PDB file of C-alpha atoms and ligand atoms in Angstrom:
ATOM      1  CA  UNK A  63       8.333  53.875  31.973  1.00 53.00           C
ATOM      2  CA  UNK A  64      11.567  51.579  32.858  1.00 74.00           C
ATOM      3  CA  UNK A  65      11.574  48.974  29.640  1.00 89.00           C
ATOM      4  CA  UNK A  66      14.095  46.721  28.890  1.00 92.00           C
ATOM      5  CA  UNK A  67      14.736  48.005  25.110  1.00 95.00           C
ATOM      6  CA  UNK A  68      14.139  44.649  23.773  1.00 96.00           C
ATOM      7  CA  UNK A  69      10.926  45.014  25.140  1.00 96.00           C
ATOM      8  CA  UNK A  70      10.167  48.152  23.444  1.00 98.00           C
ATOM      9  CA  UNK A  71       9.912  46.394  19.859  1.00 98.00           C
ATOM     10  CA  UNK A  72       7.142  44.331  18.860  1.00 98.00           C
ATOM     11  CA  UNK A  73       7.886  42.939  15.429  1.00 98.00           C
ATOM     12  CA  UNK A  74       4.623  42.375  13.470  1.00 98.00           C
ATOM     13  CA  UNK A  75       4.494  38.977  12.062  1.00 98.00           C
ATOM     14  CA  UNK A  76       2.805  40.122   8.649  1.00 96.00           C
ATOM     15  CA  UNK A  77       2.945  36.676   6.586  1.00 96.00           C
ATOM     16  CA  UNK A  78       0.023  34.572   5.235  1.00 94.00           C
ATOM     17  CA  UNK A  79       1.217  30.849   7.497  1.00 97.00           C
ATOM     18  CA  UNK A  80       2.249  29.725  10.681  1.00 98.00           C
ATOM     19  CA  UNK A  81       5.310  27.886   9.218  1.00 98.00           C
ATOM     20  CA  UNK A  82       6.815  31.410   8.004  1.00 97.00           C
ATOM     21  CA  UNK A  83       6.155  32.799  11.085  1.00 98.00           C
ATOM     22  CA  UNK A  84       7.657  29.856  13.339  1.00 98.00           C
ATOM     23  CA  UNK A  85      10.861  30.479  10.913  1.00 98.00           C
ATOM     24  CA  UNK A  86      10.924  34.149  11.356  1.00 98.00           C
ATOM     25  CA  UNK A  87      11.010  33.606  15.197  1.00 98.00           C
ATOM     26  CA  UNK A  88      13.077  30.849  14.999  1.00 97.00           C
ATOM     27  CA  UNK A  89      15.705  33.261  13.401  1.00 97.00           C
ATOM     28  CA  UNK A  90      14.567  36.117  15.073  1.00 98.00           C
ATOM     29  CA  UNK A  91      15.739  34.242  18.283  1.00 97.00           C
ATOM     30  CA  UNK A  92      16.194  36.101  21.462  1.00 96.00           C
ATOM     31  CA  UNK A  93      16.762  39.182  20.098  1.00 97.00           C
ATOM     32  CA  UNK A  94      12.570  39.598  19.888  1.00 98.00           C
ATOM     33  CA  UNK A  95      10.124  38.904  22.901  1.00 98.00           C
ATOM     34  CA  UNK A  96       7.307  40.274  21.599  1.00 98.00           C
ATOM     35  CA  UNK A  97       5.084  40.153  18.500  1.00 98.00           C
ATOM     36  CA  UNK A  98       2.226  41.185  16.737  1.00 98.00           C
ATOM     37  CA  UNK A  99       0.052  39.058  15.324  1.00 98.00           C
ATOM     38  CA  UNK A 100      -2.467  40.808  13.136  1.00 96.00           C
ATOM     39  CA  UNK A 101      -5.015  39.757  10.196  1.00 95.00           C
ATOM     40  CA  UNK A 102      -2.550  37.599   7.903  1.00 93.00           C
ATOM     41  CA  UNK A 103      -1.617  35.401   9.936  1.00 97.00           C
ATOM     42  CA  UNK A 104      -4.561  35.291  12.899  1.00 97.00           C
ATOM     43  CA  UNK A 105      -6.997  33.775   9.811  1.00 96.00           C
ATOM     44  CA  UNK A 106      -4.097  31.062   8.871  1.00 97.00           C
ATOM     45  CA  UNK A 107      -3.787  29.824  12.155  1.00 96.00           C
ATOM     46  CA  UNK A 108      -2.446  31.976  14.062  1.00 96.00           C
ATOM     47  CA  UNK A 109      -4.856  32.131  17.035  1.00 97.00           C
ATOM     48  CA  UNK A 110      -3.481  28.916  18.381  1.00 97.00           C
ATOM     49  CA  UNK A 111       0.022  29.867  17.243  1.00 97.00           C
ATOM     50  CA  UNK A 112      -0.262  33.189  19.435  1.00 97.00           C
ATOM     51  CA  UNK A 113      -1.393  30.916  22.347  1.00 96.00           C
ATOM     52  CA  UNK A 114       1.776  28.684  22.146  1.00 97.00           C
ATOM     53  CA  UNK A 115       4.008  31.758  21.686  1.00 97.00           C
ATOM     54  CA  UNK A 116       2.312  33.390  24.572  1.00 96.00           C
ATOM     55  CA  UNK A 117       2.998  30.031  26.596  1.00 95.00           C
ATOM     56  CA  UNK A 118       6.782  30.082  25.731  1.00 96.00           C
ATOM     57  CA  UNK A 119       7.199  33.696  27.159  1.00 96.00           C
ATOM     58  CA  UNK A 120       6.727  36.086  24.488  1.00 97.00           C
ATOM     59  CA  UNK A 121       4.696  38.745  24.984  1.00 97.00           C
ATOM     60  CA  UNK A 122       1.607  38.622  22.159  1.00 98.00           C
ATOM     61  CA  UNK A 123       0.056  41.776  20.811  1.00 98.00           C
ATOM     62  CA  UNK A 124      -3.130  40.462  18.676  1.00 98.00           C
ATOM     63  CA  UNK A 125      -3.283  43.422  16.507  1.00 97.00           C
ATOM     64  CA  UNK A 126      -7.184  42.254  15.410  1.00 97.00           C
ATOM     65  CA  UNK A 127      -8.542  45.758  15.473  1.00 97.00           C
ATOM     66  CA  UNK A 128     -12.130  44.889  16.929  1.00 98.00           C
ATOM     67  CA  UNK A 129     -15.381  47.014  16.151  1.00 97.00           C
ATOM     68  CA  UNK A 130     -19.016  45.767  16.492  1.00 97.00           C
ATOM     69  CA  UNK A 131     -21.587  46.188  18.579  1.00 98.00           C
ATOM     70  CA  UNK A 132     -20.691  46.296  22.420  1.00 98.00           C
ATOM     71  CA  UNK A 133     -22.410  42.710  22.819  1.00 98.00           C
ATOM     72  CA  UNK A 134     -19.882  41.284  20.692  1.00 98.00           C
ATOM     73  CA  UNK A 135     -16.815  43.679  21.130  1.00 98.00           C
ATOM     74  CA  UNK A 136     -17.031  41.893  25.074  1.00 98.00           C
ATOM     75  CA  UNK A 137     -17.625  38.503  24.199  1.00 98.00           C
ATOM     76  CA  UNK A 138     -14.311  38.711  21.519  1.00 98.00           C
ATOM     77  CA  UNK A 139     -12.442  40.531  24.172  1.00 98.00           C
ATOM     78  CA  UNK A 140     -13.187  37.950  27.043  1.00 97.00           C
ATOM     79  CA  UNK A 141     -11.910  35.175  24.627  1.00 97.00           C
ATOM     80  CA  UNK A 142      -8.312  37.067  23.861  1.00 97.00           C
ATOM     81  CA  UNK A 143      -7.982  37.604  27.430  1.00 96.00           C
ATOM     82  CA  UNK A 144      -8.308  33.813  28.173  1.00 95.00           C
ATOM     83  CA  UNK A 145      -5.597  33.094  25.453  1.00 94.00           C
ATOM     84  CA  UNK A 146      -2.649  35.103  27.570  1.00 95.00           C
ATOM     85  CA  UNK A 147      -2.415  37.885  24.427  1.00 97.00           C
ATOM     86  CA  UNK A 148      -0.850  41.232  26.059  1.00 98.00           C
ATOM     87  CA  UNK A 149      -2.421  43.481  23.891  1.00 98.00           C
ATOM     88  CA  UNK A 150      -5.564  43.726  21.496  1.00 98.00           C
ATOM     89  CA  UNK A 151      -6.689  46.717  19.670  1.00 98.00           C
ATOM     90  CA  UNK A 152      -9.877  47.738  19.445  1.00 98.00           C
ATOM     91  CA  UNK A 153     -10.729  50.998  17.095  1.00 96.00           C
ATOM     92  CA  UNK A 154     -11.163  54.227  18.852  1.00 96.00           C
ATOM     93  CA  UNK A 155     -15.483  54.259  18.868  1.00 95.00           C
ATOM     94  CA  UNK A 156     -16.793  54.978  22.557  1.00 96.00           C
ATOM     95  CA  UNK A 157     -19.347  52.533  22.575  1.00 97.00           C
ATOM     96  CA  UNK A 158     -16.475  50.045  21.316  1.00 98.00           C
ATOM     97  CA  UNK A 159     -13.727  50.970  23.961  1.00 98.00           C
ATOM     98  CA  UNK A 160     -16.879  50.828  26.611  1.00 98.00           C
ATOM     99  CA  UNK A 161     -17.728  47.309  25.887  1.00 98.00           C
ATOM    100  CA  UNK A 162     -13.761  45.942  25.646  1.00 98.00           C
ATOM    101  CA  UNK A 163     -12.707  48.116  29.100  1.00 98.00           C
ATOM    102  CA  UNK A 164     -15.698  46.160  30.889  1.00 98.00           C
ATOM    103  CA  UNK A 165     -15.224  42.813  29.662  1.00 98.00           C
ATOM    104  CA  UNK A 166     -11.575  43.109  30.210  1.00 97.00           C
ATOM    105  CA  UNK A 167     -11.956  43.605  34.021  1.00 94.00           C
ATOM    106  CA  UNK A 168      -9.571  41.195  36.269  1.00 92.00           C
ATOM    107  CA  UNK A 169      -7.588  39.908  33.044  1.00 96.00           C
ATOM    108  CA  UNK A 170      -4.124  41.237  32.544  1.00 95.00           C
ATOM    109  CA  UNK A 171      -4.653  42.252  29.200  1.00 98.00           C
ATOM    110  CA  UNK A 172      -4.213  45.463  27.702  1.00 98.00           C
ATOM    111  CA  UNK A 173      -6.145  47.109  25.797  1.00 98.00           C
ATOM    112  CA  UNK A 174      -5.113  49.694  22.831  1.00 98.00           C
ATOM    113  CA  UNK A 175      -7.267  52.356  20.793  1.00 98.00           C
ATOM    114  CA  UNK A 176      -6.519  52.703  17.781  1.00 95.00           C
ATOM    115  CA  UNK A 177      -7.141  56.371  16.518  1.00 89.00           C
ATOM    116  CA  UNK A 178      -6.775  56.669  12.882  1.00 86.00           C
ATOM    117  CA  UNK A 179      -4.576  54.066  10.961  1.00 84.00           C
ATOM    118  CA  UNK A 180      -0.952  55.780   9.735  1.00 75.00           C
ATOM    119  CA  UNK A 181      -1.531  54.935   6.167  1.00 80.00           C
ATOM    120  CA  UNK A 182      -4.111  57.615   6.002  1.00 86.00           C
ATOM    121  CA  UNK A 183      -3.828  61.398   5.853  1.00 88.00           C
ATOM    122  CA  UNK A 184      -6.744  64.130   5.691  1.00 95.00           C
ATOM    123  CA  UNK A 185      -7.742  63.524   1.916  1.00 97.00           C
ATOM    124  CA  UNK A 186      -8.089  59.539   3.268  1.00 96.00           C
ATOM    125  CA  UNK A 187     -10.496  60.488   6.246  1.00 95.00           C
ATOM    126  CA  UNK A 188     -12.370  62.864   3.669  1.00 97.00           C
ATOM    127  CA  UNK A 189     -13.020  60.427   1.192  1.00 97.00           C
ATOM    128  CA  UNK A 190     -14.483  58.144   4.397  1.00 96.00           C
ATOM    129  CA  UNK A 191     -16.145  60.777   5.215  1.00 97.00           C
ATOM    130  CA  UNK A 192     -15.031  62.427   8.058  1.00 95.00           C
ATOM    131  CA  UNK A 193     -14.919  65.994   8.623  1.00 96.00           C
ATOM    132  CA  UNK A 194     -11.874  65.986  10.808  1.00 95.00           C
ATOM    133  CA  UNK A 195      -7.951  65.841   9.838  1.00 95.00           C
ATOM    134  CA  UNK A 196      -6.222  63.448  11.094  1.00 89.00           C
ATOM    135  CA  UNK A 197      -5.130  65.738  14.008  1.00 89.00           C
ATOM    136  CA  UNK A 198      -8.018  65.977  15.071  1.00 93.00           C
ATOM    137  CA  UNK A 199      -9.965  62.809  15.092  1.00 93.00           C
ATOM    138  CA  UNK A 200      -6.398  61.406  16.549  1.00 89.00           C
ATOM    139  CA  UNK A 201      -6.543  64.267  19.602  1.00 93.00           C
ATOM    140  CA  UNK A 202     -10.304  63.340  20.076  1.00 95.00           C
ATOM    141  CA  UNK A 203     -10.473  59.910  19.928  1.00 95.00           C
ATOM    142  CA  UNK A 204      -7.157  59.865  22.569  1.00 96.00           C
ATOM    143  CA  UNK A 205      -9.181  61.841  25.212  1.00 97.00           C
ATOM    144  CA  UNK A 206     -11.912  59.401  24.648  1.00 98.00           C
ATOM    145  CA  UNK A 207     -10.050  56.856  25.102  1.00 98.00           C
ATOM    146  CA  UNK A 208      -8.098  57.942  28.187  1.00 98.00           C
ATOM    147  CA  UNK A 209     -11.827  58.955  29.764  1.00 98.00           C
ATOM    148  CA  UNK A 210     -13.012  55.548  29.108  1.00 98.00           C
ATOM    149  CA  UNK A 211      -9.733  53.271  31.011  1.00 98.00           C
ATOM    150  CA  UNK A 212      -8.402  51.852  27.707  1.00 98.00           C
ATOM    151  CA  UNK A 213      -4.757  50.904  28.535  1.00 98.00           C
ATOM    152  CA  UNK A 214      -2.824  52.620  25.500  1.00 98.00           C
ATOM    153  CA  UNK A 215      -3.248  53.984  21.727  1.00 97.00           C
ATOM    154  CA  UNK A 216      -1.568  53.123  18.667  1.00 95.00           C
ATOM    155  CA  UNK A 217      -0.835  56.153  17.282  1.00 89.00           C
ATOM    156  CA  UNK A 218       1.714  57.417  14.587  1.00 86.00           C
ATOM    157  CA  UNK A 219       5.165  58.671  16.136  1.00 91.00           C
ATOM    158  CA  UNK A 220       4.775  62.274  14.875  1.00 88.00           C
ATOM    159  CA  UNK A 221       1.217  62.244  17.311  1.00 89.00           C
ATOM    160  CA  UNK A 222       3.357  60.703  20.073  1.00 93.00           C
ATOM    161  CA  UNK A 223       4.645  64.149  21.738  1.00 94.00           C
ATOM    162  CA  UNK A 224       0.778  65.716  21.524  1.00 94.00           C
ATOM    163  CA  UNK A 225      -1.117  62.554  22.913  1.00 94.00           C
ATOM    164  CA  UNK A 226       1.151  62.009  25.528  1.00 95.00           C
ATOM    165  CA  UNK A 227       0.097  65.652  26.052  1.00 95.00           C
ATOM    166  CA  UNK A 228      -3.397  64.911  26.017  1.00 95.00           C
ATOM    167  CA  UNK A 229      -3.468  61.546  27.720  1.00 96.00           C
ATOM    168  CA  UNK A 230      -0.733  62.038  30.768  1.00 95.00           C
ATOM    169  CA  UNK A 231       2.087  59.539  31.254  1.00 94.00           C
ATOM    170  CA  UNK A 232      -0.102  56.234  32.241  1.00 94.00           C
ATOM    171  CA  UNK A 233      -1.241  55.531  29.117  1.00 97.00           C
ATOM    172  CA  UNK A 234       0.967  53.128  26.560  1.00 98.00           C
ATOM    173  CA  UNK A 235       1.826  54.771  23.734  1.00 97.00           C
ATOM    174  CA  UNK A 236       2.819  52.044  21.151  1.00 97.00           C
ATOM    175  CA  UNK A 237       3.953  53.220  17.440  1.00 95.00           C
ATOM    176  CA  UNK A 238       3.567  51.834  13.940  1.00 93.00           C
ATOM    177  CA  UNK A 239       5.283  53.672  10.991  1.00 90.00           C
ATOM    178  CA  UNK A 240       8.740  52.892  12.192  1.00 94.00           C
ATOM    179  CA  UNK A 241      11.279  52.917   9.363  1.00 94.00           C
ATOM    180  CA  UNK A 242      15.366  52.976  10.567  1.00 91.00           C
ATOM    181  CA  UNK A 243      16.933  56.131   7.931  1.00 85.00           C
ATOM    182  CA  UNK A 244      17.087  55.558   4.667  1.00 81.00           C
ATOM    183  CA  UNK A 245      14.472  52.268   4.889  1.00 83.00           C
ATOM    184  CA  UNK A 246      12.069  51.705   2.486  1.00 85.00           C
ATOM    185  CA  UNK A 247       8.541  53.653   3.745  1.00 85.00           C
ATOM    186  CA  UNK A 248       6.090  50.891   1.519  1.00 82.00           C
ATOM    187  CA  UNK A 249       2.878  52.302   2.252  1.00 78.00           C
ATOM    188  CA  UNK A 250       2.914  54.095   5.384  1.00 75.00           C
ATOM    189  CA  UNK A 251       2.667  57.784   4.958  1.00 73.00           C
ATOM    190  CA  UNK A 252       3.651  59.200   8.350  1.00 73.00           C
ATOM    191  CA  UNK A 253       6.898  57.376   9.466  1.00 86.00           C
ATOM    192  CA  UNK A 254       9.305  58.138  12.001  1.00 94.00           C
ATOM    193  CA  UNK A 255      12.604  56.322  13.242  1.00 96.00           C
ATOM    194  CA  UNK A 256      13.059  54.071  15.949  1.00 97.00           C
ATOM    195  CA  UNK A 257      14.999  56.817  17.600  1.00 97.00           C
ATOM    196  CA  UNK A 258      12.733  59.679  17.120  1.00 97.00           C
ATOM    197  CA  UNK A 259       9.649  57.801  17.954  1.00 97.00           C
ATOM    198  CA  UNK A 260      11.482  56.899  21.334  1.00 96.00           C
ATOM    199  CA  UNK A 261      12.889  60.637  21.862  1.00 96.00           C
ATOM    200  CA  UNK A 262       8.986  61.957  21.242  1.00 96.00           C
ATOM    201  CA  UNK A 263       7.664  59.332  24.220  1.00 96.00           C
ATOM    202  CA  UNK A 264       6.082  55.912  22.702  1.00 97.00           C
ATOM    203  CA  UNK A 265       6.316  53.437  25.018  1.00 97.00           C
ATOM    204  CA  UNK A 266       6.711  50.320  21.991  1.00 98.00           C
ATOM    205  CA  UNK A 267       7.516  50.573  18.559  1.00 98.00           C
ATOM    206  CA  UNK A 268       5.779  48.260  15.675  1.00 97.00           C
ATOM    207  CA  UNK A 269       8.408  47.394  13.257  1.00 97.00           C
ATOM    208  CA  UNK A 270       7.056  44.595  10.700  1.00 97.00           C
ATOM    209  CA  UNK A 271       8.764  44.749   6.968  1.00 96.00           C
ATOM    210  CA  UNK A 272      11.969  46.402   8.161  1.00 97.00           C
ATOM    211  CA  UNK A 273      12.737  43.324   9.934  1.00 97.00           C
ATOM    212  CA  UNK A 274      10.536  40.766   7.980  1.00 97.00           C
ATOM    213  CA  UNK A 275      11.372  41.607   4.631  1.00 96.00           C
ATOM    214  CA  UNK A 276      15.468  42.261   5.491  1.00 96.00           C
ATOM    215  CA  UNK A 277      18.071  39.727   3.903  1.00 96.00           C
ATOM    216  CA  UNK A 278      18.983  39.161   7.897  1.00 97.00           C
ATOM    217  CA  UNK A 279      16.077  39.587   9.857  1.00 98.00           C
ATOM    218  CA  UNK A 280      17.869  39.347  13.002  1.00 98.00           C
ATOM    219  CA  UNK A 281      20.879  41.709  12.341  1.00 98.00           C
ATOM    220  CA  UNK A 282      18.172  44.567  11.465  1.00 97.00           C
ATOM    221  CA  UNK A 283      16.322  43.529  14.728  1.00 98.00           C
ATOM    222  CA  UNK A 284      19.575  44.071  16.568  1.00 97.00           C
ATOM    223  CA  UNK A 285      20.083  47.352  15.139  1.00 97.00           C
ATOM    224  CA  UNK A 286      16.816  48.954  15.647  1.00 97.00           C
ATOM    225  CA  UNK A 287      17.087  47.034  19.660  1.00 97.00           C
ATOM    226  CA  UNK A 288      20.139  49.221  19.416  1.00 96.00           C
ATOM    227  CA  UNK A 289      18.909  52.355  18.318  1.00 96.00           C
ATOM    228  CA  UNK A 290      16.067  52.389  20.998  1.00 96.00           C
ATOM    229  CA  UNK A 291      18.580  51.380  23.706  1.00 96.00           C
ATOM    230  CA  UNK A 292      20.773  54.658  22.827  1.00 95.00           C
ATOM    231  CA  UNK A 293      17.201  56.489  22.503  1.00 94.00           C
ATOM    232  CA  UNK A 294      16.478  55.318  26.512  1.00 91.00           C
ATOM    233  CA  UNK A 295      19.786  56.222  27.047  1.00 85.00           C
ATOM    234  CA  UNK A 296      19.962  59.673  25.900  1.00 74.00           C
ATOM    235  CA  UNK A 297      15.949  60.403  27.083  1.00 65.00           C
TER     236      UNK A 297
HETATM  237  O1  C5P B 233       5.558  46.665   7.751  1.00 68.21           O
HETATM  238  P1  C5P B 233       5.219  47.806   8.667  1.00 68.21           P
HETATM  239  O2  C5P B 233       6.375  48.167   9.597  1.00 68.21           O
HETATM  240  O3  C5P B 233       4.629  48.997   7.949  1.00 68.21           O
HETATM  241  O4  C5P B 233       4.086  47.203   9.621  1.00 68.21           O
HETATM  242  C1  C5P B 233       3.372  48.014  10.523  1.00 68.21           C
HETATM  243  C2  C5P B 233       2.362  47.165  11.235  1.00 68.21           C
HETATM  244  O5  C5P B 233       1.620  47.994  12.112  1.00 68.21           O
HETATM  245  C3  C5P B 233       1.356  46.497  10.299  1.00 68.21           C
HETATM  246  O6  C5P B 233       1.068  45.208  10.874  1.00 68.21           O
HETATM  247  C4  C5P B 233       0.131  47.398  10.376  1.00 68.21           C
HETATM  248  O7  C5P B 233      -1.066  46.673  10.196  1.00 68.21           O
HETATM  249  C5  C5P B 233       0.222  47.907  11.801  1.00 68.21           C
HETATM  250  N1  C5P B 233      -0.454  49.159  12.081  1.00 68.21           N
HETATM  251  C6  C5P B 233      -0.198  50.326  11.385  1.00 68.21           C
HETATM  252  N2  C5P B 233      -0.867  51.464  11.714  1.00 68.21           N
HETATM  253  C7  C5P B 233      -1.773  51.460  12.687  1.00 68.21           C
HETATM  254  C8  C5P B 233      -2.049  50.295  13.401  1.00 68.21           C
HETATM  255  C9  C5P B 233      -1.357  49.147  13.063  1.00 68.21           C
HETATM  256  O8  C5P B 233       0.658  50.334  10.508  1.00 68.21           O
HETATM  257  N3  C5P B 233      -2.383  52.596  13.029  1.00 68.21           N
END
């Protein structure tokens, strides 16, 4: 898929008001055109905020994660779609990804599974219950989604290689977990670099407190733009 590099990021706008986030794109500048807007920030006012973001050109990614019965999964989904986002997740249940696929029809949003979140591992999904490693739920729940005509997965960059595998090269592939060498890991468990995670096939990388939390915001946004524009190169 022929992105602009720039395009490939999506910075996730992790903080608790709208008037950190209009500073962080404010310094963030033109280096960033497209964000993620996820629980944080969507409860504090950030619906409206992605809606005037989305109306100055940036591409929105309204990480919001739905899951509820099909009913209400469509009525959410036909609302996001009306508010110009780019992408929504929805978790990876069939009867979920049914309702959002339908209810999306004729908008030009996108819609992404999400598989199994990368702070877990196997002892995570045991303790919720599952009787599946993360492998495997991941594998399944990507050939579920592909069957059903959801758009792209989020999916950990060490999955990347195997989904894209599973789910053939139409599908987005759009990676959380990113963490430049030698950056801080907080609490994801299965990171990957910008690099790698471009090498192995994802389509966009999620980069939140690598850039968010960094003295300079901007100058680390510039250097992982120009570690996934050497990435495309080299691929
Ligand atoms: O700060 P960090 O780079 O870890 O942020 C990653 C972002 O991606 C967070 O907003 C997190 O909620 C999100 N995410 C994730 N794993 C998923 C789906 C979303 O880390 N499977």
């Amino acid at each position: 898929m022929k992105l602009d590099p720039r395009e490939r990021l999506i910075v996730a706008l992790d903080v608790p008001s709208v008037a950190e986030a209009e500073a962080l794109v404010a310094r963030l500048g033109e280096t960033v055109s497209f964000y993620k807007i996820g629980y944080a920030l969507a409860f504090a006012g950030g619906i409206d905020f992605a809606r005037a973001l989305a109306g100055a050109g940036k591409g929105i990614f309204l990480d919001l994660k739905l899951h509820d019965i099909g009913h209400t999964v469509a009525r959410g989904v036909e609302s996001v779609a009306r508010l110009g986002a780019s992408f929504l997740t929805v978790h990876g249940y069939p009867q979920t990804m049914h309702a959002a696929v339908d209810a999306r029809a004729g908008s030009d949003l996108r819609l992404l599974a999400v598989t199994v979140l990368t702070s877990y591992d196997d002892a995570d999904l045991a303790a919720a219950g599952y009787d599946f490693t993360v492998t495997e739920l991941a594998r399944e729940r990507a050939a579920q989604a592909h069957d059903i005509g959801m758009d792209g997965l989020v999916c950990a960059g060490e999955e990347v290689a195997a989904l894209r595998s599973i789910v053939g090269a139409g599908m987005l592939l759009v990676t959380p977990g990113i963490r430049p060498a030698g950056a801080d890991s907080f609490d994801q468990k299965r990171v990957m670099t910008p690099a790698a995670a471009i090498a192995a096939g994802a389509d966009h990388l999620v980069v939140g407190r690598p850039i968010i939390a960094a003295a300079d915001p901007r100058a680390a946004a510039d250097a992982i733009v120009a570690e996934i524009a050497a990435a495309t190169r080299e691929g």
